[in-house]
mmCIF file of C-alpha atoms and ligand atoms in Angstrom:
data_model
loop_
_atom_site.group_PDB
_atom_site.id
_atom_site.type_symbol
_atom_site.label_atom_id
_atom_site.label_comp_id
_atom_site.label_asym_id
_atom_site.label_seq_id
_atom_site.Cartn_x
_atom_site.Cartn_y
_atom_site.Cartn_z
ATOM 1 C CA MET A 625 114.862 -113.195 11.192
ATOM 2 C CA ARG A 626 113.030 -112.792 14.523
ATOM 3 C CA ILE A 627 110.284 -115.377 15.063
ATOM 4 C CA SER A 628 107.816 -115.037 17.832
ATOM 5 C CA VAL A 629 106.644 -118.721 19.085
ATOM 6 C CA SER A 630 103.639 -119.539 21.088
ATOM 7 C CA SER A 631 102.215 -122.653 22.400
ATOM 8 C CA ASP A 632 99.587 -123.663 24.983
ATOM 9 C CA MET A 633 101.433 -126.969 25.748
ATOM 10 C CA THR A 634 104.991 -128.153 25.790
ATOM 11 C CA SER A 635 104.090 -131.498 24.282
ATOM 12 C CA GLY A 636 104.872 -132.689 20.644
ATOM 13 C CA VAL A 637 106.740 -130.375 18.511
ATOM 14 C CA ALA A 638 106.388 -127.547 20.773
ATOM 15 C CA GLY A 639 109.401 -128.715 22.759
ATOM 16 C CA LYS A 640 111.491 -128.939 19.626
ATOM 17 C CA LEU A 641 110.354 -125.704 17.913
ATOM 18 C CA VAL A 642 112.568 -123.228 19.572
ATOM 19 C CA ALA A 643 115.713 -125.218 19.050
ATOM 20 C CA GLU A 644 114.695 -125.978 15.526
ATOM 21 C CA LEU A 645 114.293 -122.262 14.667
ATOM 22 C CA GLU A 646 117.375 -121.293 16.364
ATOM 23 C CA SER A 647 119.398 -124.055 14.438
ATOM 24 C CA ARG A 648 118.072 -122.396 11.301
ATOM 25 C CA GLY A 649 119.724 -119.060 12.538
ATOM 26 C CA HIS A 650 116.507 -117.352 13.757
ATOM 27 C CA GLU A 651 116.296 -115.248 16.962
ATOM 28 C CA VAL A 652 113.208 -116.555 18.897
ATOM 29 C CA LEU A 653 110.741 -115.033 21.377
ATOM 30 C CA THR A 654 108.487 -117.170 23.313
ATOM 31 C CA HIS A 655 105.111 -117.058 24.782
ATOM 32 C CA GLY A 656 102.427 -119.198 26.676
ATOM 33 C CA ALA A 657 103.627 -122.482 28.015
ATOM 34 C CA LEU A 658 107.141 -121.757 26.471
ATOM 35 C CA SER A 659 107.565 -118.800 28.556
ATOM 36 C CA PRO A 660 107.578 -118.921 32.683
ATOM 37 C CA GLU A 661 105.025 -116.922 34.409
ATOM 38 C CA GLU A 662 102.876 -116.108 31.119
ATOM 39 C CA ARG A 663 99.220 -117.321 30.708
ATOM 40 C CA ASP A 664 99.488 -120.443 28.694
ATOM 41 C CA ASP A 665 95.964 -120.626 27.415
ATOM 42 C CA TRP A 666 95.947 -120.856 23.483
ATOM 43 C CA ALA A 667 93.892 -117.627 23.078
ATOM 44 C CA TRP A 668 96.344 -115.527 25.192
ATOM 45 C CA ALA A 669 99.522 -117.163 24.014
ATOM 46 C CA SER A 670 98.705 -116.914 20.294
ATOM 47 C CA GLU A 671 97.552 -113.327 20.776
ATOM 48 C CA ALA A 672 100.866 -112.355 22.454
ATOM 49 C CA ALA A 673 102.965 -113.822 19.586
ATOM 50 C CA ALA A 674 100.805 -112.125 16.900
ATOM 51 C CA ARG A 675 101.013 -108.877 18.633
ATOM 52 C CA ASP A 676 104.812 -109.211 18.474
ATOM 53 C CA VAL A 677 104.428 -109.388 14.674
ATOM 54 C CA ALA A 678 101.869 -106.568 14.509
ATOM 55 C CA ASP A 679 103.960 -104.138 16.756
ATOM 56 C CA GLY A 680 107.246 -104.914 15.082
ATOM 57 C CA ARG A 681 108.959 -107.007 17.783
ATOM 58 C CA ALA A 682 109.174 -110.007 15.586
ATOM 59 C CA ASP A 683 109.153 -110.495 11.771
ATOM 60 C CA GLN A 684 106.916 -113.504 11.953
ATOM 61 C CA ALA A 685 105.195 -116.005 14.275
ATOM 62 C CA VAL A 686 104.828 -119.616 14.806
ATOM 63 C CA VAL A 687 101.560 -120.314 16.883
ATOM 64 C CA CYS A 688 100.735 -123.767 18.308
ATOM 65 C CA CYS A 689 97.889 -125.407 20.125
ATOM 66 C CA TRP A 690 96.708 -129.066 20.091
ATOM 67 C CA THR A 691 94.753 -128.693 16.778
ATOM 68 C CA GLY A 692 96.307 -125.467 15.670
ATOM 69 C CA THR A 693 92.869 -124.062 15.298
ATOM 70 C CA GLY A 694 92.485 -121.878 18.141
ATOM 71 C CA ALA A 695 96.058 -120.494 17.751
ATOM 72 C CA SER A 696 95.262 -119.460 14.173
ATOM 73 C CA ILE A 697 91.970 -117.937 15.061
ATOM 74 C CA ALA A 698 93.523 -115.763 17.862
ATOM 75 C CA ALA A 699 96.468 -114.694 15.598
ATOM 76 C CA ASN A 700 94.104 -113.806 12.757
ATOM 77 C CA LYS A 701 92.205 -111.284 15.047
ATOM 78 C CA VAL A 702 95.295 -109.226 15.417
ATOM 79 C CA PRO A 703 95.281 -106.577 12.657
ATOM 80 C CA GLY A 704 98.003 -107.001 10.087
ATOM 81 C CA VAL A 705 98.566 -110.677 10.900
ATOM 82 C CA ARG A 706 97.819 -113.118 8.478
ATOM 83 C CA ALA A 707 98.020 -116.655 10.023
ATOM 84 C CA ALA A 708 97.887 -120.037 8.060
ATOM 85 C CA LEU A 709 97.162 -123.198 9.747
ATOM 86 C CA CYS A 710 99.568 -125.647 7.975
ATOM 87 C CA ALA A 711 99.644 -129.449 8.343
ATOM 88 C CA ASP A 712 101.753 -130.063 5.054
ATOM 89 C CA ALA A 713 104.619 -128.286 3.167
ATOM 90 C CA TYR A 714 102.502 -127.537 0.129
ATOM 91 C CA THR A 715 100.008 -125.475 2.226
ATOM 92 C CA ALA A 716 102.955 -123.659 3.864
ATOM 93 C CA GLN A 717 104.545 -122.879 0.565
ATOM 94 C CA GLY A 718 101.199 -121.598 -0.764
ATOM 95 C CA ALA A 719 100.565 -119.627 2.412
ATOM 96 C CA ARG A 720 103.807 -117.676 1.875
ATOM 97 C CA ARG A 721 103.397 -117.169 -1.813
ATOM 98 C CA TRP A 722 99.820 -116.295 -2.218
ATOM 99 C CA ASN A 723 98.722 -115.218 1.241
ATOM 100 C CA ASP A 724 101.980 -113.549 2.338
ATOM 101 C CA ALA A 725 101.166 -115.318 5.530
ATOM 102 C CA ASN A 726 103.279 -113.859 8.490
ATOM 103 C CA ALA A 727 102.068 -116.275 11.099
ATOM 104 C CA LEU A 728 102.452 -120.092 10.787
ATOM 105 C CA ALA A 729 99.864 -122.133 12.987
ATOM 106 C CA LEU A 730 100.715 -125.653 13.767
ATOM 107 C CA SER A 731 98.842 -128.499 15.425
ATOM 108 C CA LEU A 732 100.819 -130.181 18.253
ATOM 109 C CA ARG A 733 98.868 -133.366 17.658
ATOM 110 C CA VAL A 734 99.198 -133.661 13.845
ATOM 111 C CA VAL A 735 102.703 -132.371 13.293
ATOM 112 C CA SER A 736 105.508 -134.790 13.838
ATOM 113 C CA GLU A 737 109.176 -133.865 14.013
ATOM 114 C CA PRO A 738 109.878 -134.770 10.325
ATOM 115 C CA LEU A 739 106.923 -133.105 9.149
ATOM 116 C CA LEU A 740 107.842 -129.915 11.038
ATOM 117 C CA GLY A 741 111.041 -129.819 9.266
ATOM 118 C CA GLU A 742 109.381 -130.196 5.861
ATOM 119 C CA ILE A 743 106.774 -127.417 6.784
ATOM 120 C CA LEU A 744 109.518 -125.060 8.027
ATOM 121 C CA ASP A 745 111.683 -125.699 4.986
ATOM 122 C CA ALA A 746 108.768 -124.767 2.576
ATOM 123 C CA TRP A 747 107.692 -121.721 4.840
ATOM 124 C CA PHE A 748 111.116 -120.243 4.911
ATOM 125 C CA ALA A 749 111.971 -120.871 1.231
ATOM 126 C CA GLY A 750 108.765 -119.117 0.147
ATOM 127 C CA ALA A 751 108.603 -115.425 -0.807
ATOM 128 C CA ALA A 752 105.425 -113.642 -1.215
ATOM 129 C CA SER A 753 104.116 -113.082 -4.778
ATOM 130 C CA GLU A 754 104.465 -109.645 -6.289
ATOM 131 C CA GLU A 755 101.700 -110.202 -8.836
ATOM 132 C CA PRO A 756 99.314 -107.228 -8.686
ATOM 133 C CA ASP A 757 96.483 -109.645 -8.179
ATOM 134 C CA ASP A 758 98.084 -111.474 -5.297
ATOM 135 C CA ARG A 759 99.027 -108.188 -3.655
ATOM 136 C CA ALA A 760 95.474 -106.800 -4.038
ATOM 137 C CA ASN A 761 94.179 -109.790 -2.274
ATOM 138 C CA VAL A 762 96.567 -109.498 0.615
ATOM 139 C CA ALA A 763 95.935 -105.736 0.946
ATOM 140 C CA HIS A 764 92.129 -106.536 0.757
ATOM 141 C CA VAL A 765 92.445 -108.864 3.694
ATOM 142 C CA ASP A 766 94.340 -106.598 5.809
ATOM 143 C CA GLY A 767 91.518 -104.056 5.302
ATOM 144 C CA ILE A 768 88.461 -106.341 6.026
ATOM 145 C CA ALA A 769 88.833 -105.886 9.852
ATOM 146 C CA ALA A 770 89.000 -102.196 9.543
ATOM 147 C CA GLN A 771 85.995 -101.645 7.504
ATOM 148 C CA PRO A 772 82.191 -102.048 8.133
ATOM 149 C CA SER A 773 80.544 -104.759 5.685
ATOM 150 C CA ALA A 774 79.883 -103.359 2.377
ATOM 151 C CA ARG A 775 76.966 -105.860 1.910
HETATM 152 O O1 R5P B 2230 92.027 -124.822 19.300
HETATM 153 C C1 R5P B 2230 92.349 -125.033 20.530
HETATM 154 C C2 R5P B 2230 93.534 -126.002 20.793
HETATM 155 O O2 R5P B 2230 93.478 -127.131 20.079
HETATM 156 C C3 R5P B 2230 93.762 -126.338 22.200
HETATM 157 O O3 R5P B 2230 95.010 -126.606 22.296
HETATM 158 C C4 R5P B 2230 92.834 -127.290 22.796
HETATM 159 O O4 R5P B 2230 91.523 -126.745 22.754
HETATM 160 C C5 R5P B 2230 93.206 -127.705 24.241
HETATM 161 O O5 R5P B 2230 92.951 -126.520 25.181
HETATM 162 P P1 R5P B 2230 92.715 -126.812 26.605
HETATM 163 O O6 R5P B 2230 94.030 -127.397 27.219
HETATM 164 O O7 R5P B 2230 92.524 -125.447 27.235
HETATM 165 O O8 R5P B 2230 91.640 -127.741 26.863
#
C-alpha cells in the first residue's frame, strides 16, 4: 500500500513512523517536518498528506501532530478523507471497520513506540465493513461537506 505520512515535528514516533511502515512493506510519501523544504505547520502538513489520498497518490495517510487533533481536523476538511484520531488499538480497529477511515491521526505526545506497533497492527488488519448500514453511514459522511444543511 502507498501511505502518505505527515508531521509537524520529528519528535516522538514521527521519527520511527516511516521506517515502521516501510518494514511492513508499504511505500511511504512524506510531508511537513518529514520532508525537506515543505512547510511543517500541522495544518499544511496534514492537508498535503490528505490530498495525496483524495487525489489518488496514496491509498491511506498517517497524519501526526503533538496532540493529533489539528492533524485530524485538517485532514477531515479534504473531501473524501475520513481521518480518525486513534490513541489505542481498539479505536484504530473500529475506525477501519465502521468508519472506513483512510487517514490515521496520531499524537506524537501520547503514542509510544510499542503503542504505535499495536495501533498499526489493528489499523492494517482491519477491513471496512460491507454491512449496508455501515456503508450508508460512510457514504453520508462523504456527502456532508458537499451539501447545504438540510435542517
Ligand atoms: O493540534 C495541534 C498540534 O498538537 C500541534 O502539534 C501543536 O499545537 C503544536 O503546534 P506548534 O508547534 O505550531 O505550536
